[in-house]
Short mmCIF file of C-alpha atoms in Angstrom, two decimals:
data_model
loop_
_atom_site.label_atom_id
_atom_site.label_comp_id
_atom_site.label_asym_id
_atom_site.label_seq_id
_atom_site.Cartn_x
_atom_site.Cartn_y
_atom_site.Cartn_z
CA UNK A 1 28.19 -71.11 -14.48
CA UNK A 2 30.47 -74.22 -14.67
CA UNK A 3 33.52 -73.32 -12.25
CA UNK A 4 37.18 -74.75 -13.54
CA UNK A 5 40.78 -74.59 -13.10
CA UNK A 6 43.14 -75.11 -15.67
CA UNK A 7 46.56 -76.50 -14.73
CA UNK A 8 49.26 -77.11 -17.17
CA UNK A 9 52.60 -79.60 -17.04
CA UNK A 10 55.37 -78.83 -19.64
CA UNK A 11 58.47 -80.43 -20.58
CA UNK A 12 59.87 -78.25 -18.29
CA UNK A 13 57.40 -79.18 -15.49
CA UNK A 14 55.92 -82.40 -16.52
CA UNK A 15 59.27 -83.73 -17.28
CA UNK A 16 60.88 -85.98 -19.77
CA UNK A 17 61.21 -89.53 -19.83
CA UNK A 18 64.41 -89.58 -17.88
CA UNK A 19 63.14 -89.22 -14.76
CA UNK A 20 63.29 -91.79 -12.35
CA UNK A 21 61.07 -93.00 -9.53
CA UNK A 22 63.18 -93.99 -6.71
CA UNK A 23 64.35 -89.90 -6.46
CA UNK A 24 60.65 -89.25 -5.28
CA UNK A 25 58.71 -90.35 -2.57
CA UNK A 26 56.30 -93.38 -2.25
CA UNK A 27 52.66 -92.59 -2.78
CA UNK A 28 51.04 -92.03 0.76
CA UNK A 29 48.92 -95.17 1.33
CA UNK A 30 45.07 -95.51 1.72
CA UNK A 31 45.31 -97.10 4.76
CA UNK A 32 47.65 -93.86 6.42
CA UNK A 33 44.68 -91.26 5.02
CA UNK A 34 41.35 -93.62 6.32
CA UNK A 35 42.52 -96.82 7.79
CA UNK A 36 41.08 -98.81 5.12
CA UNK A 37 41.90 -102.54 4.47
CA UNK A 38 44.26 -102.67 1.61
CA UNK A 39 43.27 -104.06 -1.68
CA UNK A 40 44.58 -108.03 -2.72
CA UNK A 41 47.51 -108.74 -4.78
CA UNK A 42 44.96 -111.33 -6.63
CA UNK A 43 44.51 -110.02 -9.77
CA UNK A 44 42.22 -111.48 -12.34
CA UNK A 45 40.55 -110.91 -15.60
CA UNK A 46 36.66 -111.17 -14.94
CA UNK A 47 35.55 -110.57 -18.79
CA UNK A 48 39.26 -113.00 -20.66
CA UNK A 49 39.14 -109.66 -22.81
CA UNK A 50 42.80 -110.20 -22.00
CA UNK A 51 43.43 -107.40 -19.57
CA UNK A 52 43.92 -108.07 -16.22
CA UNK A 53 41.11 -106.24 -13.69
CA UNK A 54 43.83 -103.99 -12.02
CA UNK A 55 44.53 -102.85 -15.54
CA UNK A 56 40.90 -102.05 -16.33
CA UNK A 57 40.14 -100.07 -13.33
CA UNK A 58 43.34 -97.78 -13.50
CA UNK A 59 42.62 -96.92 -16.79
CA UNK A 60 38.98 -96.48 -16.26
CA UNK A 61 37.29 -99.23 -18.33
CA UNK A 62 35.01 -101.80 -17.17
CA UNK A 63 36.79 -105.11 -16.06
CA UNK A 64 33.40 -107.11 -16.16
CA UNK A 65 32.80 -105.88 -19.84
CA UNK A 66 35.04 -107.26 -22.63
CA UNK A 67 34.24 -104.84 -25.25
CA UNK A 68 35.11 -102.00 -22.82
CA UNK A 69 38.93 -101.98 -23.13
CA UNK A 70 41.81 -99.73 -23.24
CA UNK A 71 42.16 -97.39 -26.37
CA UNK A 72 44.38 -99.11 -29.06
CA UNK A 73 45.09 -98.94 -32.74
CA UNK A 74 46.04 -94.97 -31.99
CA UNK A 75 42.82 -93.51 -32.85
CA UNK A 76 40.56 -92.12 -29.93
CA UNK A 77 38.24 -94.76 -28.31
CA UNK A 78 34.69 -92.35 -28.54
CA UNK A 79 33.24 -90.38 -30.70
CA UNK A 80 33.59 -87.61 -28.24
CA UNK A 81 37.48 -87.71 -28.15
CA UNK A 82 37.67 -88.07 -32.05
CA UNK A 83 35.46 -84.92 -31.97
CA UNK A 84 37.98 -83.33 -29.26
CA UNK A 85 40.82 -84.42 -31.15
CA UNK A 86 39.89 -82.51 -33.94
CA UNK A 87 38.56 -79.47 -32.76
CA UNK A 88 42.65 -79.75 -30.75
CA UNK A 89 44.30 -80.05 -33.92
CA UNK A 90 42.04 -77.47 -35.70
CA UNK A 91 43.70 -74.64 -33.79
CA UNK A 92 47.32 -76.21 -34.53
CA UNK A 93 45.70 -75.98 -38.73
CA UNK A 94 44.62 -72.22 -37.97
CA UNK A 95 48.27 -71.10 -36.56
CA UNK A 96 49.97 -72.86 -38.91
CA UNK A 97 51.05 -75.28 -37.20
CA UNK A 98 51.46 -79.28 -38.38
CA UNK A 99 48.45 -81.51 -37.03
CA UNK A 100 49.20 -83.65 -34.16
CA UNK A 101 48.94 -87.70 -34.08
CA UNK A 102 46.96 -89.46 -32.08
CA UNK A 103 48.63 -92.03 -29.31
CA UNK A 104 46.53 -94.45 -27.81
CA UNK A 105 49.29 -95.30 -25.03
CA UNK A 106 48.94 -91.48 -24.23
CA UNK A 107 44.81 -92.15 -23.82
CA UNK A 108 45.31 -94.70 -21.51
CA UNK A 109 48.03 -92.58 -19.42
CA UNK A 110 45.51 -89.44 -19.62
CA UNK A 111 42.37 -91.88 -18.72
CA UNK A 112 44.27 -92.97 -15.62
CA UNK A 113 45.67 -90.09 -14.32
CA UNK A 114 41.89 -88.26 -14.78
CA UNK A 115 39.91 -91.40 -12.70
CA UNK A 116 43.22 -91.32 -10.07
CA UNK A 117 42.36 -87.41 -9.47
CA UNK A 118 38.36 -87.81 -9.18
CA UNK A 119 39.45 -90.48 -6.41
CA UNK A 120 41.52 -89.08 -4.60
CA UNK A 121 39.45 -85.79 -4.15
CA UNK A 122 35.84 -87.37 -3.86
CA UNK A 123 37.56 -89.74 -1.24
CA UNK A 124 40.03 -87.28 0.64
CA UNK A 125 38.58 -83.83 -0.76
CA UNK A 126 42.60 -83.43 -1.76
CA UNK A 127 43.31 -81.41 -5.40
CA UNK A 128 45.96 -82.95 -6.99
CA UNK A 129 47.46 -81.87 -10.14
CA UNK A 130 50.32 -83.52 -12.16
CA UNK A 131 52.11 -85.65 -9.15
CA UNK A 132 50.48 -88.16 -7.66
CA UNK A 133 51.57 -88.25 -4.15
CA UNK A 134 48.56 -90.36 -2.91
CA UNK A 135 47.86 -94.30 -3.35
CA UNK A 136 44.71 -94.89 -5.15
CA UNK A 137 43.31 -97.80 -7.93
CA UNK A 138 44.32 -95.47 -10.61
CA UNK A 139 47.82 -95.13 -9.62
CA UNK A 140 49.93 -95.00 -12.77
CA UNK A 141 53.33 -92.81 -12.14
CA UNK A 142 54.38 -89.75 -9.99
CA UNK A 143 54.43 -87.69 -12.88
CA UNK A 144 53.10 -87.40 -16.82
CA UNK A 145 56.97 -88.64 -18.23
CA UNK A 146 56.41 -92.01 -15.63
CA UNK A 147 53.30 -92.60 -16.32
CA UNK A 148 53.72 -92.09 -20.44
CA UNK A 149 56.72 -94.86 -20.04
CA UNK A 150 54.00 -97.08 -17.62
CA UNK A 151 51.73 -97.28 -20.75
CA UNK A 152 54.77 -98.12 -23.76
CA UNK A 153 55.19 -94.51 -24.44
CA UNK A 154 58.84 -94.10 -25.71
CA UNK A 155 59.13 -90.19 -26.44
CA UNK A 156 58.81 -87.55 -23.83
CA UNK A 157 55.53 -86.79 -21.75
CA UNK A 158 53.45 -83.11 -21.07
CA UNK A 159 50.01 -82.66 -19.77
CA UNK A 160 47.46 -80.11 -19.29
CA UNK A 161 44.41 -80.10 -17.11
CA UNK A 162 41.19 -78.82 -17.22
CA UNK A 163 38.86 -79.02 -13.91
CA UNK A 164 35.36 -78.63 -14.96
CA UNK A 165 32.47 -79.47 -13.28
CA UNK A 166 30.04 -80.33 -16.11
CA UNK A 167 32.08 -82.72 -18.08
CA UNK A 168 32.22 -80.80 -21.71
CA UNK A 169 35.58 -81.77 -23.31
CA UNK A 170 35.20 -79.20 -26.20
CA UNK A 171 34.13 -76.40 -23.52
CA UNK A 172 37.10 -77.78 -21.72
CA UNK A 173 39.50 -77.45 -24.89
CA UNK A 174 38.16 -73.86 -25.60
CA UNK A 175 39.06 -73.06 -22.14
CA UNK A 176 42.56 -74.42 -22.13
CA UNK A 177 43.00 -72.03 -25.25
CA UNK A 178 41.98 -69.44 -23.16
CA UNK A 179 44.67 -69.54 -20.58
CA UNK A 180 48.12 -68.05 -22.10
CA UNK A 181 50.59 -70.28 -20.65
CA UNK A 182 48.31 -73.72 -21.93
CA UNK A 183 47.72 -71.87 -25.51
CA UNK A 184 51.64 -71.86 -24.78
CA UNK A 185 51.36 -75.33 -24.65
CA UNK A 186 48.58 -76.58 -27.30
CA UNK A 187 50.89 -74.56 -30.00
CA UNK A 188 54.21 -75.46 -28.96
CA UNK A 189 55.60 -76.58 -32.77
CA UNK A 190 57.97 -79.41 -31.70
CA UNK A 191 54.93 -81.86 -29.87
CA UNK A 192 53.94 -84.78 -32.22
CA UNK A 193 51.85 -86.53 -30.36
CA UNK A 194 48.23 -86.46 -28.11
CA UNK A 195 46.30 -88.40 -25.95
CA UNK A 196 42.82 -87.36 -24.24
CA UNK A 197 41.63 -88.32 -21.12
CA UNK A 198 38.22 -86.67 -21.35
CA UNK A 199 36.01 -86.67 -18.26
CA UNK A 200 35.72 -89.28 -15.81
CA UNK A 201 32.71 -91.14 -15.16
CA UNK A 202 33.36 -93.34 -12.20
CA UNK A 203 33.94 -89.87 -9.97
CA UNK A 204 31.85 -87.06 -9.29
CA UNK A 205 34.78 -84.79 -9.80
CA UNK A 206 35.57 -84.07 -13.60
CA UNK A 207 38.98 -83.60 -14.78
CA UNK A 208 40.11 -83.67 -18.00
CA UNK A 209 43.56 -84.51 -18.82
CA UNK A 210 45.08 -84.31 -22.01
CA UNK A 211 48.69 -85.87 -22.98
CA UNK A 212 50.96 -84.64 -25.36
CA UNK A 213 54.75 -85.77 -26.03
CA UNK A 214 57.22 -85.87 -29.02
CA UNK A 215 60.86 -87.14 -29.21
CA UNK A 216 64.36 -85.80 -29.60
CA UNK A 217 64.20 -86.93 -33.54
CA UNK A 218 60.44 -85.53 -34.84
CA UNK A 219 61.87 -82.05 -32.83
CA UNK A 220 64.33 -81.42 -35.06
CA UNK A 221 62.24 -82.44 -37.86
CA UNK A 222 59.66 -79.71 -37.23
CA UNK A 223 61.77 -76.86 -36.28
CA UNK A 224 63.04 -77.31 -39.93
CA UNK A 225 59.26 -76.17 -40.73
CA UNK A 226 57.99 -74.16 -37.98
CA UNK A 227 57.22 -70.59 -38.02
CA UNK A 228 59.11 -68.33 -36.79
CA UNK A 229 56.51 -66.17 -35.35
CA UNK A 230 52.80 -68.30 -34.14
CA UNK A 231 50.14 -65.83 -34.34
CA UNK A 232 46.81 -66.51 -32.40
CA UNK A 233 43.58 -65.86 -33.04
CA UNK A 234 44.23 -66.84 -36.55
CA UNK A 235 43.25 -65.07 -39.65
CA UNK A 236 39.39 -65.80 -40.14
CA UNK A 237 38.95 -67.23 -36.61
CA UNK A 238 35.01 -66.39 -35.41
CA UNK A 239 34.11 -66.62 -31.38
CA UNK A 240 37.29 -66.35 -29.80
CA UNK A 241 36.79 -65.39 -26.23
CA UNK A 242 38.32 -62.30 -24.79
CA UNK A 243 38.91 -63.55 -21.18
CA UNK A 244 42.41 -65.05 -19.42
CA UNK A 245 40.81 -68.06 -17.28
CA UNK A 246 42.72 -69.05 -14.05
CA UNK A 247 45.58 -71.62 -14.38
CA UNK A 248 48.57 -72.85 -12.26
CA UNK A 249 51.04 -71.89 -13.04
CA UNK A 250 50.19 -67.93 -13.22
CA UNK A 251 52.98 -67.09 -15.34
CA UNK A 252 52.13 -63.56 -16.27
CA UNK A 253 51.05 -62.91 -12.52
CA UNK A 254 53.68 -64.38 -10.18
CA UNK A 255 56.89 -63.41 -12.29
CA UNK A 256 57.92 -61.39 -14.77
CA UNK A 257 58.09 -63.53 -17.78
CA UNK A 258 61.82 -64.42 -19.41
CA UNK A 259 60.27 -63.36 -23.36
CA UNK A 260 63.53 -64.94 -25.19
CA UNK A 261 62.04 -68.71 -23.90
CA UNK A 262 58.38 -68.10 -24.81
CA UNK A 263 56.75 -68.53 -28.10
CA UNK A 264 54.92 -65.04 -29.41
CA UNK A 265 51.33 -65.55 -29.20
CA UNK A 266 49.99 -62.41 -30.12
CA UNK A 267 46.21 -61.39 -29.77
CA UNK A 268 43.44 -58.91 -30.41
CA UNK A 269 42.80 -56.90 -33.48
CA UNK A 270 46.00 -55.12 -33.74
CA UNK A 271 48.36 -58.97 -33.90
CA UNK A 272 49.45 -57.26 -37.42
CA UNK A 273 50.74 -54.07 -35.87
CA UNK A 274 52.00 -56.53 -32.83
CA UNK A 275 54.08 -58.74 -35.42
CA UNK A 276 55.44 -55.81 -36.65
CA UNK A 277 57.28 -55.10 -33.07
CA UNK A 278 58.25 -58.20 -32.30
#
């Protein structure tokens, strides 16, 4: 069995895009973890696909091939992300909830920040999570909010994380939904927008980051429509699993949860009798 860890950044973690660099610390260098020589400031474009070699390899794409270039036009750049993409928004359709649009900026930030954690733990065997605190080719922004701006992202920046070992970005979505505090997240009514990441391929780690944001505007647009109550599973819904995977943060395991600030996400067969109490 495929082991994973699901990790989650919300507004309240990941941060909007107010935050500012210079209040957190420098990224610790390559040289101070192995004493390697440190890359040259020459930057080129090997493939004149117009984006500069540095640019290739943080986002993940291939700097000698011009047709492989970051994600534009704000539609996913595979197959298998327009396929993830959907299946993401298809549980937004079953709750109710408006569909999400996709943001190519937010694809490049989540394709970075994925290839910048399979270096730094196949080089340094170090987990990180949303901040990166260590130097590598990949490095984009301490935190989801810097790193959406570092791409042309304008609203505000979340993340979630999936760690799995075989690469499946649907598996990988199912399991997010399958860890309350990310449902918390993939359902949260005011978020507009999405990037995905999917799985690296230049590391043998595999994480799969996926970008959300929304801005102060499009909030107060859909609270006007939201629901008051989100139910989940959805009437009609077939194969939901009946297991709480893992995740950072534990929120229903390290404190007792303030109810007035989370959304009701009700499960199991009795949700009607549930809605009824809430």
């Amino acid at each position: 069995m495929a082991t994973f860890i699901i990790i989650i950044g919300l507004t309240a973690c990941g941060g909007g895009n107010t935050a500012n660099e210079s209040h957190t610390a420098a990224p610790v260098s390559a040289a101070a973890l192995d004493n390697d020589t440190t890359e040259s400031n020459v930057d080129t474009d090997e493939d004149n696909d117009g984006y500069s070699d540095k640019e290739e390899i943080a986002i993940g794409t291939d700097p000698g091939d011009a047709y492989s270039t970051p994600s534009s036009g704000n539609k996913p750049s595979s197959s298998g992300l327009k396929v993830a993409f959907e299946r993401y928004n298809s549980f937004r359709a079953g709750a109710g909830l408006t569909a999400l649009n996709y943001n190519s900026s937010l694809e490049n930030a989540s394709k970075s920040h994925k290839n910048h954690l399979g270096y730094i733990y196949d080089r340094y065997n170090i987990l990180e999570g949303h901040y990166e605190n260590y130097e590598s080719p990949h490095y984009t922004g301490y935190d989801p909010s810097i790193r959406g701006q570092r791409v042309g992202y304008t609203g505000s920046t979340g993340e979630v994380i999936c760690y799995r070992q075989n690469g499946d970005v649907i598996k990988g979505i199912d399991e997010l939904m399958s860890a309350i505090y990310h449902r918390n997240g993939i359902l949260a009514y005011y978020v507009s927008d999405m990037g995905i990441g999917g799985f690296s391929d230049l590391y043998n780690f595999k994480a799969q980051v996926i970008d959300y944001g929304f801005t102060a505007d499009e909030v107060v647009e859909r609270m006007k429509n939201a629901a008051k109550v989100i139910i989940y599973p959805y009437a009609g819904e077939i194969n939901v699993r009946r297991v709480f995977y893992e995740e950072r943060p534990e929120e229903f395991r390290e404190r007792k949860p303030d109810l007035r600030n989370l959304q009701p996400v009700l499960c199991g067969q009795d949700r009607d009798a549930l809605l009824r109490t809430v």
